[in-house]
PDB file of C-alpha atoms in Angstrom:
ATOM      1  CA  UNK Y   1     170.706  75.186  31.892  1.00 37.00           C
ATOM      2  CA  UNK Y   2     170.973  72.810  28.855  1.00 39.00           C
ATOM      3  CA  UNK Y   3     174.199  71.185  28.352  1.00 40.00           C
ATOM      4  CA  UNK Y   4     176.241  71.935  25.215  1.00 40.00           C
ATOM      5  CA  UNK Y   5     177.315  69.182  23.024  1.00 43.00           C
ATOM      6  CA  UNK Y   6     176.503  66.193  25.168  1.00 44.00           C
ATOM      7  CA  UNK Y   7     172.555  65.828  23.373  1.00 47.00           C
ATOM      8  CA  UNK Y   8     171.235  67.440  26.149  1.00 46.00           C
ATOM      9  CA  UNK Y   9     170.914  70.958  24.717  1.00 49.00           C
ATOM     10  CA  UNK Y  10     167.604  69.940  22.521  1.00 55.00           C
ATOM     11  CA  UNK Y  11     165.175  71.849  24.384  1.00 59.00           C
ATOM     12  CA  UNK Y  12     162.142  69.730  24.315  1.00 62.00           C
ATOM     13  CA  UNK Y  13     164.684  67.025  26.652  1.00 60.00           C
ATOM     14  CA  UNK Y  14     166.417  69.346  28.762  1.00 62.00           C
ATOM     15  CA  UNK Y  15     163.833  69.998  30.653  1.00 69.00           C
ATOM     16  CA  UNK Y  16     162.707  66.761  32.049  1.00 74.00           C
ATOM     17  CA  UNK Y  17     165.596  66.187  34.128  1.00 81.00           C
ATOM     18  CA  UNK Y  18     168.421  63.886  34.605  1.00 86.00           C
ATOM     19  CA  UNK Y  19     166.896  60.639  33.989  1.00 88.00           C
ATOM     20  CA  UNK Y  20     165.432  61.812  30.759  1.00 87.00           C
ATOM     21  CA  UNK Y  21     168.277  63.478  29.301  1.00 87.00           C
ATOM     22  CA  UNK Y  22     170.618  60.357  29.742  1.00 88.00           C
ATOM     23  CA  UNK Y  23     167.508  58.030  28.407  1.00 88.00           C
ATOM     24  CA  UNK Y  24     167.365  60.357  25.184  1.00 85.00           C
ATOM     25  CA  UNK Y  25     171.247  60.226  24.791  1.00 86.00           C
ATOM     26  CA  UNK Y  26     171.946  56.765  25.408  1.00 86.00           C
ATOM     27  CA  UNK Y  27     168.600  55.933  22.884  1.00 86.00           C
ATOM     28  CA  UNK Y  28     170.289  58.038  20.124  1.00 85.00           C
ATOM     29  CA  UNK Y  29     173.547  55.989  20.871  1.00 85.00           C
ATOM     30  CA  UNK Y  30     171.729  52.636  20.935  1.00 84.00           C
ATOM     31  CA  UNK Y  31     170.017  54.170  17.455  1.00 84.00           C
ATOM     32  CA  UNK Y  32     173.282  54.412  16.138  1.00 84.00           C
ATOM     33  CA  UNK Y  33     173.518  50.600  15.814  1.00 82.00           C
ATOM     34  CA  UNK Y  34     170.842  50.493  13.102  1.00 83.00           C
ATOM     35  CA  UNK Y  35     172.168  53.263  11.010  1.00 88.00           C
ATOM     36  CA  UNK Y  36     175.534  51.114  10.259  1.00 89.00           C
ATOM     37  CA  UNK Y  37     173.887  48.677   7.554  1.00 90.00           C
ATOM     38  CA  UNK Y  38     172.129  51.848   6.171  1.00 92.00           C
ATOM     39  CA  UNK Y  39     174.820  53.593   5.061  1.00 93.00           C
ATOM     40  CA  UNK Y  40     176.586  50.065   3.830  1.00 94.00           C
ATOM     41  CA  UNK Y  41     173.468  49.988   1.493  1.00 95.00           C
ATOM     42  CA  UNK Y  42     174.155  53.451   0.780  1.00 95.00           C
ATOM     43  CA  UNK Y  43     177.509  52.541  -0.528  1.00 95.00           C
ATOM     44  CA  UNK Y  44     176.692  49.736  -2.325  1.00 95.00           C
ATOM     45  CA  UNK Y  45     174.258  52.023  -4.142  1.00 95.00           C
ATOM     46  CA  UNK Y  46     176.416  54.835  -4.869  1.00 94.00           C
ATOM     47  CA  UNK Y  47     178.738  52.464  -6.398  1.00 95.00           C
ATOM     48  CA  UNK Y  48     175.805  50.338  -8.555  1.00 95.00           C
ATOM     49  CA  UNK Y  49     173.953  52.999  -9.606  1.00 96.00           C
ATOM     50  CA  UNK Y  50     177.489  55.141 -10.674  1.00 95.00           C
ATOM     51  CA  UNK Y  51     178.274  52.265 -12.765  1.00 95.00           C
ATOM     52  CA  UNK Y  52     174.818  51.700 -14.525  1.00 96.00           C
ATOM     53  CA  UNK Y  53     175.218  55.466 -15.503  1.00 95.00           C
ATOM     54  CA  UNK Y  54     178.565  55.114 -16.925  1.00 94.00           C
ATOM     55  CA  UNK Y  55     177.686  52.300 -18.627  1.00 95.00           C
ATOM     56  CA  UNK Y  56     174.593  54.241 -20.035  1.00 95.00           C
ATOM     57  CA  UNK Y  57     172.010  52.217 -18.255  1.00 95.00           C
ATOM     58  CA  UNK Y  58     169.494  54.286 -16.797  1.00 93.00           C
ATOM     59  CA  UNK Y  59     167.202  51.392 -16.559  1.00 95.00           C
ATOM     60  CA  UNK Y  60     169.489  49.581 -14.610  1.00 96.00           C
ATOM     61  CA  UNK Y  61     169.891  52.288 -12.817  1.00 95.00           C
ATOM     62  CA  UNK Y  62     166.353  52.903 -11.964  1.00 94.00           C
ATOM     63  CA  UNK Y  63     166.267  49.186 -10.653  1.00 96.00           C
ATOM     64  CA  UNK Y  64     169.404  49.251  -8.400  1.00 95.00           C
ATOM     65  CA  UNK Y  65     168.265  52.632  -6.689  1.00 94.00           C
ATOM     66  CA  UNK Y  66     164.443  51.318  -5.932  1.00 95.00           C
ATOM     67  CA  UNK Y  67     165.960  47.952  -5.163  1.00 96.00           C
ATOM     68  CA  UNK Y  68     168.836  48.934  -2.841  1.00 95.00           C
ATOM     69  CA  UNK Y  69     165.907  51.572  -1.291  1.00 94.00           C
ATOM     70  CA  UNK Y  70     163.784  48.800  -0.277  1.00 95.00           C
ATOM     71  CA  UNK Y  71     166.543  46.879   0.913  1.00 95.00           C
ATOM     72  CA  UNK Y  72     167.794  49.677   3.349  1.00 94.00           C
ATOM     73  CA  UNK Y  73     163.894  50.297   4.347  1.00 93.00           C
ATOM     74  CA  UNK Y  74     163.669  46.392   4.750  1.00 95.00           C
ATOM     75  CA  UNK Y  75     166.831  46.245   6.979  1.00 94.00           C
ATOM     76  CA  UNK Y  76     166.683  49.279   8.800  1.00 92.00           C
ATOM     77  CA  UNK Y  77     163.198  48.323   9.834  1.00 93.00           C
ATOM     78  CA  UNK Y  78     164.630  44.904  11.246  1.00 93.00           C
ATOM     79  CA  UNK Y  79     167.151  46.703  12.930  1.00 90.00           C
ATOM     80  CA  UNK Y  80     164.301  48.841  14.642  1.00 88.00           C
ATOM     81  CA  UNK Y  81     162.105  46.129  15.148  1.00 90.00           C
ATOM     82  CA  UNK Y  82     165.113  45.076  17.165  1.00 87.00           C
ATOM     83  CA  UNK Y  83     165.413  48.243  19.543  1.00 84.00           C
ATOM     84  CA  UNK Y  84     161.606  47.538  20.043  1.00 84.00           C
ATOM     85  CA  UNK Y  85     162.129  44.405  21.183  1.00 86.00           C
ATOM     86  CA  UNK Y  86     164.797  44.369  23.249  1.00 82.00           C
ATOM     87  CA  UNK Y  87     164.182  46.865  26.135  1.00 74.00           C
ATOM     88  CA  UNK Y  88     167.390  45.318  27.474  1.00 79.00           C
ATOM     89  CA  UNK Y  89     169.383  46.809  24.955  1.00 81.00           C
ATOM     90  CA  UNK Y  90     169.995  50.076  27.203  1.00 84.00           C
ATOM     91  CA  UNK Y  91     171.061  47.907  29.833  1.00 84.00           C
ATOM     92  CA  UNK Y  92     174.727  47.742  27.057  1.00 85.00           C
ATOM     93  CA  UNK Y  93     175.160  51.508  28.182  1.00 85.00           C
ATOM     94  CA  UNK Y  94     174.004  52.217  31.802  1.00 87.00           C
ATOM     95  CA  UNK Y  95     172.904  50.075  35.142  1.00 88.00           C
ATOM     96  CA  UNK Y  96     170.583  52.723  36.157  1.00 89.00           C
ATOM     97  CA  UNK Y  97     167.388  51.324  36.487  1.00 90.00           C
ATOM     98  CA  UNK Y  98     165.014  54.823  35.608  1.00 90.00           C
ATOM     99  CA  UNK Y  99     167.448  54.994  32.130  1.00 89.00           C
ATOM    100  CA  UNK Y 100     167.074  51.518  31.325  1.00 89.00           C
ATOM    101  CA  UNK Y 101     162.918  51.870  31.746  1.00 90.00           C
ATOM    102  CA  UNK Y 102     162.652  54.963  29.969  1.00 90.00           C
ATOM    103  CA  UNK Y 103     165.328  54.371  27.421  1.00 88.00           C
ATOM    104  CA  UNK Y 104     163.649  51.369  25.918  1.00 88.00           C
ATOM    105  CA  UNK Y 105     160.712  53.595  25.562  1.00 89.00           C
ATOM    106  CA  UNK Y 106     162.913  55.800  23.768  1.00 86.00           C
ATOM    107  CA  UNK Y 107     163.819  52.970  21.277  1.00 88.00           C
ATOM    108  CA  UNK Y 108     160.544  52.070  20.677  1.00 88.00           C
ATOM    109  CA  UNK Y 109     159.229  55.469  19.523  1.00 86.00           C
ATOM    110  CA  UNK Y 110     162.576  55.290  17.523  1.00 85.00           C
ATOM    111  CA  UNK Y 111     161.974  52.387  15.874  1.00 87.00           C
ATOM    112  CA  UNK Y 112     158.887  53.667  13.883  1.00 86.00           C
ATOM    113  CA  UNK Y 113     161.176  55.491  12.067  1.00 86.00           C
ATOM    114  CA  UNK Y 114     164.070  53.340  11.556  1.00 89.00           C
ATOM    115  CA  UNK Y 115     162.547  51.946   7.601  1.00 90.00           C
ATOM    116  CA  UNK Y 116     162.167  55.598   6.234  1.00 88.00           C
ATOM    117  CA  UNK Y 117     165.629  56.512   7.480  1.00 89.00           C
ATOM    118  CA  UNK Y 118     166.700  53.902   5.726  1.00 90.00           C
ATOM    119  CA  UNK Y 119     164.849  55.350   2.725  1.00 90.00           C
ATOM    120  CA  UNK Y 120     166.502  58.595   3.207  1.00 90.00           C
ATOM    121  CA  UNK Y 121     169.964  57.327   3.837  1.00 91.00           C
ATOM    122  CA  UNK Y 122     169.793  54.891   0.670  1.00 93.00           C
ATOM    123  CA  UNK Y 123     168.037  56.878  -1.355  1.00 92.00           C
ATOM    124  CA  UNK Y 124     170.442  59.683  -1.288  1.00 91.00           C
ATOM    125  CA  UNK Y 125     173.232  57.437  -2.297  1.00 92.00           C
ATOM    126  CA  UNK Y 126     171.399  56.563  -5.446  1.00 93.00           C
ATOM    127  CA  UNK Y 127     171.664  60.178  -6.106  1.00 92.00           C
ATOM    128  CA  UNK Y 128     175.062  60.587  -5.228  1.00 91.00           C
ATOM    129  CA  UNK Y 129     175.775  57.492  -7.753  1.00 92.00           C
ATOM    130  CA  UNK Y 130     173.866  59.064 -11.079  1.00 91.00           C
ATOM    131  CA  UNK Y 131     175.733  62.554 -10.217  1.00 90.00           C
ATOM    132  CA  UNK Y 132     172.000  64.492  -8.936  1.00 88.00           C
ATOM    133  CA  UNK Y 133     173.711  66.466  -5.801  1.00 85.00           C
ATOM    134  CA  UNK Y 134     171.024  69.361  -5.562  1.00 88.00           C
ATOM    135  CA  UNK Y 135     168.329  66.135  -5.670  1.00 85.00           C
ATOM    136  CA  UNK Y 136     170.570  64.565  -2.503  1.00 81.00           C
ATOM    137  CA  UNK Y 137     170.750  67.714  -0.530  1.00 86.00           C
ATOM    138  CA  UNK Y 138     167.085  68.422  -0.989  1.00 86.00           C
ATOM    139  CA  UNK Y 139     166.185  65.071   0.327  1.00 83.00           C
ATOM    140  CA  UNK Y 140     168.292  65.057   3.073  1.00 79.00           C
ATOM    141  CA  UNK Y 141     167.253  68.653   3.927  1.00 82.00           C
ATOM    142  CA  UNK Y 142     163.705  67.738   4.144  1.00 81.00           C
ATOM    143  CA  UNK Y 143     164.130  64.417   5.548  1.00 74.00           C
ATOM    144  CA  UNK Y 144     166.557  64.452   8.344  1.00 67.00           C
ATOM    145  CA  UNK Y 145     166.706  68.280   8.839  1.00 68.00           C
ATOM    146  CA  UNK Y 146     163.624  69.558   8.543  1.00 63.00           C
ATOM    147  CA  UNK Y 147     162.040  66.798   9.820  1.00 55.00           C
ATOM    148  CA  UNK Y 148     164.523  65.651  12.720  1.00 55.00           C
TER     149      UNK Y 148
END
């Protein structure tokens, strides 16, 4: 019987066992780490891109939101490159030896998607920042919903 509210309860892990449902939790936790710069790029673009609109600079605009996209791809795929390469990073959350092992495969299937998170993430702060709300919600619908 899944477990409610502990990350257990997605079907397609719950059913593996123990060791698997601790690997998947402990790899979303570990995940966690890369998502912090994403969503300090996502600031910083709300903010630019708000104040190129106010200022009536679409063009600038434009240029801060593809900019400040790439940069949260660029980072956000360092920060998975990272999980990738450092299988010991599970070792921060558990001793067990069968969650370290198949944790660290866990990151490194994450990490694939870290850069278009980033998209997503950054992307939707650009749209927050020229006022386009139906555009965010639609993007993070598909994106992170949809696709999650």
């Amino acid at each position: 019987r899944p477990l409610v509210g502990t990350g257990a309860s997605r079907p397609d892990v719950s059913g593996l066992g123990t060791v698997a449902i601790a690997a998947n939790s402990l790899g979303v936790s570990a995940e966690g780490l890369c998502y912090m710069a994403g969503y300090g790029i996502q600031d910083a673009s709300d903010r630019l891109i708000g104040q190129a609109v106010g200022a009536h600079r679409r063009d600038m605009a434009k240029r801060f939101a593809w900019l400040c996209t790439m940069m949260g791809m660029g980072i956000m795929a360092l920060s998975g490159a990272g999980l990738a390469l450092r299988p010991g990073l599970m070792g921060i959350f558990t001793a067990d030896a069968a969650v370290i092992a198949l944790g660290a495969q866990v990151l490194r299937i994450e990490a694939f998607a870290e850069p278009m998170f980033g998209a997503s993430i950054v992307a939707s702060g650009a749209m927050q920042g020229a006022g386009d709300s139906t555009g965010c919600f639609v993007l993070n619908l598909f994106s992170m919903w949809a696709s999650g």
